[in-house]
XYZ file of C-alpha atoms in Angstrom:
516
model
C 69.565 116.449 105.214
C 66.857 116.404 102.547
C 64.456 119.297 102.030
C 61.665 117.145 103.498
C 63.759 116.298 106.573
C 64.770 119.925 106.932
C 61.153 121.069 106.929
C 60.177 118.396 109.430
C 63.062 119.310 111.730
C 62.315 122.993 111.558
C 58.574 122.675 112.126
C 59.285 121.322 115.599
C 60.172 124.038 118.113
C 63.108 123.793 120.490
C 60.887 122.578 123.285
C 58.472 120.309 121.399
C 58.329 116.658 122.497
C 60.511 117.438 125.511
C 58.917 116.566 128.891
C 57.968 119.568 130.992
C 60.706 119.006 133.569
C 63.314 117.371 131.317
C 65.894 120.097 131.951
C 67.853 122.499 129.761
C 70.223 119.849 128.416
C 67.360 117.806 126.977
C 65.942 120.927 125.329
C 69.375 121.745 123.869
C 69.813 118.219 122.538
C 66.401 118.363 120.863
C 67.192 121.778 119.376
C 70.557 120.601 118.025
C 69.089 117.608 116.186
C 67.764 119.717 113.329
C 71.301 120.704 112.296
C 72.186 117.218 111.034
C 75.937 116.566 110.893
C 76.552 119.783 112.840
C 74.340 118.617 115.735
C 77.211 117.689 118.128
C 78.883 121.073 117.645
C 75.602 122.952 118.077
C 74.720 120.952 121.194
C 78.071 121.921 122.743
C 77.428 125.598 121.965
C 73.948 125.389 123.465
C 75.300 123.679 126.588
C 77.824 126.503 127.008
C 74.961 128.998 127.137
C 74.413 130.010 123.507
C 70.665 130.392 122.899
C 69.204 127.389 121.108
C 65.906 128.999 120.151
C 65.367 130.904 116.939
C 61.974 132.032 115.669
C 60.154 129.023 117.126
C 57.241 129.681 119.449
C 57.961 129.721 123.192
C 55.616 127.173 124.723
C 53.679 127.936 127.908
C 55.815 125.578 130.027
C 58.966 127.442 128.962
C 57.915 130.894 130.177
C 59.425 132.756 133.167
C 57.309 135.250 135.188
C 60.441 136.747 136.801
C 61.268 138.559 133.549
C 58.364 141.063 133.812
C 60.466 144.015 135.022
C 62.779 143.545 132.059
C 60.161 145.361 129.978
C 61.072 148.542 131.832
C 64.795 148.135 132.378
C 65.650 146.717 128.972
C 64.000 149.498 126.987
C 65.433 152.093 129.355
C 68.960 150.733 128.776
C 68.429 150.476 125.020
C 67.470 154.152 124.763
C 69.586 155.693 127.545
C 72.526 155.820 125.139
C 74.631 158.214 123.135
C 72.697 157.657 119.893
C 69.584 159.250 121.408
C 71.350 162.613 121.891
C 71.573 163.563 118.168
C 67.832 163.065 117.640
C 67.119 166.270 119.557
C 69.976 168.065 117.825
C 68.299 167.559 114.443
C 65.551 170.000 115.473
C 67.943 172.930 115.152
C 70.468 171.519 112.708
C 67.922 170.600 110.016
C 64.622 172.297 110.883
C 65.667 175.586 112.585
C 63.267 174.954 115.482
C 63.701 176.892 118.696
C 64.462 174.947 121.860
C 60.892 175.286 123.170
C 59.277 173.980 119.987
C 61.850 171.186 119.771
C 60.934 170.033 123.278
C 57.193 170.197 122.612
C 57.595 168.167 119.418
C 59.688 165.514 121.165
C 57.191 165.148 124.016
C 54.066 164.971 121.831
C 55.228 162.857 118.921
C 57.234 160.721 121.347
C 54.122 159.863 123.363
C 52.324 158.764 120.198
C 55.216 156.596 119.032
C 55.759 155.032 122.469
C 52.060 154.175 122.797
C 51.905 152.339 119.456
C 55.151 150.464 120.119
C 53.972 149.440 123.596
C 50.756 148.092 122.080
C 52.788 145.788 119.832
C 54.853 144.686 122.859
C 51.748 143.319 124.604
C 51.406 140.647 121.890
C 54.622 138.870 122.929
C 53.313 137.172 126.095
C 49.926 136.482 124.469
C 51.466 134.523 121.603
C 54.977 133.443 122.615
C 56.086 134.557 119.149
C 58.567 137.060 117.743
C 57.094 140.189 116.192
C 57.804 139.277 112.567
C 56.096 135.906 113.079
C 53.062 137.615 114.643
C 52.792 139.631 111.414
C 51.952 136.401 109.583
C 48.557 136.299 111.327
C 47.512 139.539 109.607
C 49.536 139.586 106.384
C 50.117 135.902 105.722
C 53.384 134.069 105.116
C 54.391 136.249 102.146
C 53.437 139.438 103.960
C 55.537 138.303 106.912
C 58.514 137.901 104.578
C 58.009 141.419 103.220
C 57.903 142.896 106.721
C 60.962 140.858 107.699
C 62.916 142.402 104.830
C 61.844 145.882 105.943
C 62.849 145.063 109.499
C 66.258 143.690 108.533
C 66.979 146.966 106.744
C 65.622 148.900 109.741
C 67.791 147.127 112.306
C 70.854 147.374 110.095
C 70.150 151.094 109.660
C 69.919 151.585 113.418
C 73.095 149.541 113.887
C 74.963 151.648 111.325
C 74.107 154.888 113.140
C 75.190 153.266 116.438
C 78.621 152.214 115.263
C 79.253 155.529 113.478
C 78.419 157.689 116.487
C 80.180 155.349 118.904
C 83.209 155.324 116.611
C 83.162 159.130 116.283
C 83.146 159.502 120.040
C 85.929 156.976 120.660
C 88.038 158.678 117.989
C 87.461 162.028 119.730
C 89.125 160.621 122.883
C 92.369 159.823 121.064
C 92.213 161.677 117.738
C 95.922 161.147 117.057
C 96.026 157.409 117.729
C 92.558 156.018 116.938
C 90.984 156.483 113.520
C 87.255 156.800 112.980
C 87.304 153.469 111.147
C 88.987 151.849 114.138
C 86.381 153.306 116.507
C 83.574 151.948 114.340
C 85.149 148.484 114.319
C 85.624 148.429 118.120
C 81.976 149.291 118.810
C 80.765 146.744 116.244
C 82.823 143.878 117.695
C 81.805 144.590 121.288
C 78.133 144.689 120.212
C 78.063 141.293 118.527
C 79.552 139.159 121.325
C 76.524 139.122 123.696
C 74.140 138.788 120.739
C 75.946 135.647 119.626
C 75.159 134.138 123.039
C 71.529 135.284 122.894
C 68.404 136.273 124.800
C 69.418 135.579 128.410
C 72.779 137.367 128.337
C 71.243 140.287 126.462
C 68.542 140.697 129.111
C 71.062 140.355 131.943
C 73.215 143.134 130.487
C 70.297 145.460 129.738
C 68.862 145.000 133.240
C 71.644 147.029 134.863
C 73.568 149.109 132.326
C 71.059 151.976 132.279
C 72.068 153.215 135.765
C 75.685 154.332 135.119
C 74.781 155.765 131.713
C 71.964 157.815 133.237
C 74.491 159.258 135.694
C 76.777 160.280 132.824
C 73.823 161.930 131.047
C 73.159 163.968 134.200
C 76.819 165.037 134.175
C 76.373 166.144 130.542
C 73.338 168.233 131.473
C 75.346 169.943 134.214
C 78.477 170.568 132.137
C 76.355 171.883 129.273
C 74.785 174.332 131.712
C 78.267 175.417 132.778
C 79.120 176.100 129.129
C 75.937 178.155 128.898
C 72.558 177.148 127.489
C 70.860 179.928 125.511
C 67.385 178.568 124.974
C 66.336 181.536 122.833
C 69.418 181.359 120.591
C 67.620 179.702 117.653
C 64.492 181.840 117.896
C 65.812 184.318 115.328
C 66.352 181.525 112.775
C 62.998 179.795 113.292
C 60.343 180.084 110.591
C 57.413 182.370 111.469
C 54.304 180.846 113.043
C 51.902 179.382 110.512
C 52.344 177.034 107.599
C 56.148 177.228 107.481
C 56.613 176.478 111.182
C 53.995 173.725 111.016
C 55.972 172.062 108.229
C 59.144 172.113 110.332
C 57.329 170.632 113.333
C 55.713 167.885 111.218
C 59.019 166.931 109.595
C 60.911 166.797 112.883
C 57.944 165.055 114.497
C 58.191 162.279 111.908
C 61.815 161.723 112.910
C 60.890 161.593 116.607
C 58.018 159.206 115.896
C 60.358 156.970 113.893
C 62.908 156.894 116.706
C 60.233 155.298 118.914
C 58.417 153.109 116.402
C 61.646 151.714 115.025
C 61.405 149.356 118.007
C 57.848 148.226 117.185
C 58.941 145.485 114.719
C 61.008 143.897 117.514
C 58.930 144.859 120.568
C 57.511 141.371 121.153
C 60.894 139.683 120.619
C 62.014 140.504 124.149
C 58.985 139.509 126.220
C 57.742 136.405 124.389
C 59.048 134.319 127.311
C 56.617 135.921 129.769
C 53.615 133.794 130.859
C 50.503 134.072 128.736
C 48.512 135.428 131.701
C 50.876 138.382 132.201
C 48.890 141.615 132.507
C 48.795 143.377 129.147
C 48.561 146.737 130.943
C 51.703 145.961 132.952
C 53.598 145.143 129.755
C 52.193 148.232 128.038
C 53.126 150.731 130.746
C 56.541 149.247 131.479
C 57.399 149.354 127.791
C 55.917 152.853 127.421
C 57.909 154.396 130.264
C 61.019 152.402 129.343
C 60.874 154.093 125.943
C 59.350 157.480 126.655
C 61.306 158.731 129.658
C 64.877 158.101 128.465
C 64.269 159.077 124.832
C 62.613 162.369 125.764
C 65.118 163.173 128.526
C 68.164 162.550 126.329
C 66.733 163.946 123.070
C 65.952 167.182 124.879
C 69.554 167.132 126.152
C 70.671 167.004 122.513
C 68.461 169.981 121.680
C 69.813 171.859 124.725
C 73.461 171.261 123.734
C 72.717 172.856 120.369
C 71.818 176.110 122.153
C 75.404 176.600 123.413
C 76.742 179.601 121.487
C 80.360 179.525 122.678
C 82.433 179.557 119.428
C 84.673 176.738 120.675
C 81.650 174.463 121.148
C 80.132 175.485 117.821
C 83.415 174.671 116.078
C 83.579 171.318 117.874
C 80.176 170.386 116.434
C 81.101 171.559 112.942
C 84.369 169.618 112.981
C 83.294 166.432 114.756
C 79.486 166.373 114.633
C 77.727 165.350 117.873
C 80.650 163.222 119.058
C 82.944 166.240 118.819
C 80.494 168.510 120.652
C 80.057 166.051 123.519
C 83.836 165.680 123.795
C 84.098 169.459 124.110
C 81.373 169.571 126.774
C 83.360 167.069 128.873
C 86.705 168.861 128.360
C 86.589 170.826 131.681
C 86.886 167.548 133.587
C 90.168 166.602 131.902
C 91.103 162.932 132.159
C 87.878 162.017 133.951
C 85.970 163.700 131.143
C 87.774 161.478 128.633
C 86.858 158.436 130.711
C 83.193 159.507 130.623
C 83.499 159.968 126.871
C 84.638 156.367 126.520
C 81.699 155.239 128.688
C 79.301 157.190 126.474
C 80.835 155.777 123.308
C 80.421 152.252 124.641
C 76.855 152.959 125.811
C 75.707 152.437 122.218
C 76.407 148.728 122.693
C 73.184 148.452 124.736
C 71.268 149.812 121.757
C 73.168 147.927 119.115
C 72.754 144.567 120.842
C 69.014 144.721 120.163
C 69.598 145.707 116.533
C 72.053 142.859 116.051
C 69.999 140.175 117.807
C 66.753 141.074 116.040
C 68.496 141.175 112.653
C 69.288 137.484 113.095
C 65.727 136.703 114.201
C 64.251 138.625 111.242
C 66.471 136.809 108.752
C 65.199 133.507 110.157
C 61.637 134.814 109.765
C 62.196 135.020 105.990
C 61.173 131.364 105.814
C 62.227 127.798 106.480
C 65.416 127.771 104.357
C 66.689 130.657 106.484
C 65.353 129.342 109.790
C 67.254 126.044 109.613
C 70.480 128.086 109.743
C 71.399 128.844 113.383
C 70.408 132.274 114.666
C 73.957 133.108 115.758
C 75.197 132.706 112.172
C 72.758 135.317 110.903
C 73.809 137.537 113.804
C 77.363 137.445 112.441
C 76.116 138.232 108.916
C 74.314 141.321 110.249
C 77.448 142.351 112.154
C 79.550 142.223 108.976
C 76.938 144.202 107.010
C 76.574 147.113 109.437
C 80.302 147.292 110.171
C 81.034 147.773 106.478
C 78.160 150.283 106.149
C 79.422 152.191 109.201
C 82.943 152.479 107.830
C 81.709 153.569 104.389
C 79.196 156.121 105.777
C 81.291 157.328 108.721
C 81.492 160.934 107.476
C 77.748 161.375 106.905
C 76.161 160.554 110.262
C 73.626 163.408 110.455
C 72.382 162.878 106.899
C 72.028 159.127 107.445
C 70.174 159.602 110.741
C 67.775 162.241 109.401
C 66.797 160.399 106.218
C 66.737 156.964 107.842
C 64.437 157.908 110.733
C 62.035 159.770 108.444
C 61.607 156.841 106.066
C 61.493 154.408 108.975
C 58.400 156.073 110.393
C 56.459 155.414 107.170
C 56.499 151.620 107.123
C 56.328 151.144 110.883
C 53.181 153.307 110.931
C 51.137 151.065 108.632
C 52.706 147.886 110.064
C 51.574 148.799 113.588
C 48.071 149.831 112.525
C 47.489 146.616 110.546
C 48.877 144.376 113.321
C 46.851 146.073 116.060
C 43.634 146.132 114.000
C 44.019 142.406 113.376
C 44.407 141.818 117.100
C 41.666 144.083 118.435
C 39.079 143.684 115.659
C 39.477 140.206 114.198
C 41.283 138.200 116.901
C 39.421 139.533 119.928
C 37.202 137.262 121.942
C 33.864 137.192 120.148
C 35.426 138.633 116.981
C 35.303 137.089 113.489
C 38.237 134.738 114.217
C 37.950 134.552 118.002
C 41.664 134.408 118.731
C 44.908 132.924 117.405
C 45.537 129.297 116.522
C 49.186 129.583 117.536
C 50.127 126.121 116.292
C 49.618 127.455 112.760
C 52.457 130.001 113.011
C 54.576 128.164 110.423
C 51.864 126.517 108.309
C 51.172 128.739 105.273
C 48.038 126.804 104.319
C 46.427 127.647 107.675
C 47.604 131.241 107.968
C 45.721 134.091 106.294
C 46.359 134.323 102.573
C 47.716 137.794 103.273
C 46.064 139.652 100.416
C 44.317 142.081 102.788
C 47.467 142.847 104.766
C 49.661 143.266 101.692
C 47.111 145.463 99.894
C 46.543 147.618 102.984
C 50.317 147.959 103.337
C 50.577 149.027 99.697
C 47.821 151.594 100.278
C 49.781 152.781 103.308
C 52.835 153.214 101.078
C 50.708 155.337 98.747
C 49.731 157.503 101.719
C 53.382 157.920 102.655
C 54.338 158.858 99.093
C 51.749 161.637 98.768
C 52.518 162.994 102.246
C 56.292 162.665 102.529
C 58.753 165.542 102.415
C 62.348 164.470 101.887
C 65.312 166.235 100.317
C 65.006 164.013 97.254
C 61.177 164.012 96.936
C 58.183 165.966 98.218
C 54.677 164.541 97.812
C 51.708 166.573 96.529
C 50.190 166.793 100.029
C 53.541 167.218 101.767
C 54.268 170.306 99.675
C 51.085 171.931 101.010
C 52.018 171.350 104.653
C 54.995 173.693 104.883
C 57.452 175.893 103.057
C 56.957 175.319 99.292
C 60.679 174.672 98.994
C 60.831 171.946 101.672
C 57.238 170.993 102.463
C 56.105 169.365 105.686
C 56.348 165.623 106.271
C 52.915 164.003 106.696
C 54.162 160.630 105.508
C 53.669 158.504 108.614
C 50.300 160.095 109.453
C 48.873 159.400 105.984
C 50.466 155.937 105.834
C 48.699 155.019 109.090
C 45.362 156.551 108.055
C 45.307 154.996 104.568
C 46.196 151.535 105.899
C 43.932 151.860 108.946
C 40.874 152.725 106.875
C 41.423 150.102 104.173
C 42.532 147.082 106.205
C 39.309 146.272 108.131
C 37.236 146.130 104.945
C 39.861 144.152 103.003
C 40.382 141.709 105.866
C 36.630 141.215 106.335
C 36.366 140.432 102.618
C 39.330 138.036 102.807
C 37.807 136.132 105.738
C 34.425 135.977 104.023
C 35.883 134.604 100.777
C 38.752 132.458 102.086
C 37.576 131.545 105.603
C 40.898 132.491 107.212
């Protein structure tokens, strides 16, 4: 297939030129044609249920209104998992916050992160596009590539923490017979299978899996109470009220915010098949509560488990991190407790499926040479990458989680602000552009040049740099926000403010000079 033929084949979406009622087989045959000599093999895979669509736009006649409730159940399942527990534990382990201040930080910063992410989710039904493709309408084709690279690293980072914690927990069930490496590999393999098949199987799984996992989380709350929560235990170690405490709250708040907004770059990926007239408020609130309730409930559980002062439980955490502590909490129930531990370990699959699927979509969004390669192939590439990373980093889970979520919040902050400002200021009805010309999604000459979006993103990076507070670097403003030794992390706040202030002016100038 020549480069010209490849471009022509790719520019046609899976449903283009297929009659409205032609049936799934006709759509699959059309989708397979762009793979040249591999078309017969791909058509067979598509007929067996493997998703044919990649980053192509979902046309209006291909939408399904029955999927609306998936906005709630999918995000609930994705976050009602074992990997959410350690987020709350970081409040005490890294920032010496008391249980009360940990809870307040989770609830407040969580609401902010969930609201921004839910706003991005509303763009899926409006456009029928994946999130990284929507970014092209604010930051141009090149800007979309830059964001896709960030998102690939983000999803692989999330996936790495999933397989490490899942592997830790499986290894804790049979410490003498299953190695940590083996646990990591098991979780990784089980995660990739449904993602290879695609969107429909992923949604079907996520629609129901939240219920049994929520029951296990309730068991954990009860068994932790039996072990003895001491909610004032960390009070003696907490920094005094004032600048030092504020720095701890800001730094932990950045991690909480990042745990929510890490889903923003994929939020539209999972509702782009909803009809265009779907209520934006319905999508917003279903996504908001699907994120906010489970993340807060389970993060606070993690913070509560850290208040157990029994030396056996403390030693379990020191020896086996959060997986070891949870195993100890379930010990009183004997064999049934070990069964619940296996269920919890495997719960991370619900989370990791989204990471794996969206990694493949984001690689396709890098441009046409990547998009002509089937989505399921890139899914396998992502699987190999995070499995290797999980095995290599298996002994450093808490450090990886803390640093990853902090940095994650920086870029997602300015990405969300730029994308939402484009939508509400420039694409609104009666605005400078008056809406989206969705047929232009893969035509660089008709998309924005992207200078405004890229420059505003760079200014957002500058805001993050001056406000961040990491172990390896503290910005000049971050150092003023907390303990002079550690600072206080204002990275995501300044990234959002710097980008939010600069983008409207830069975009107005771009439209005035370039006309698009």
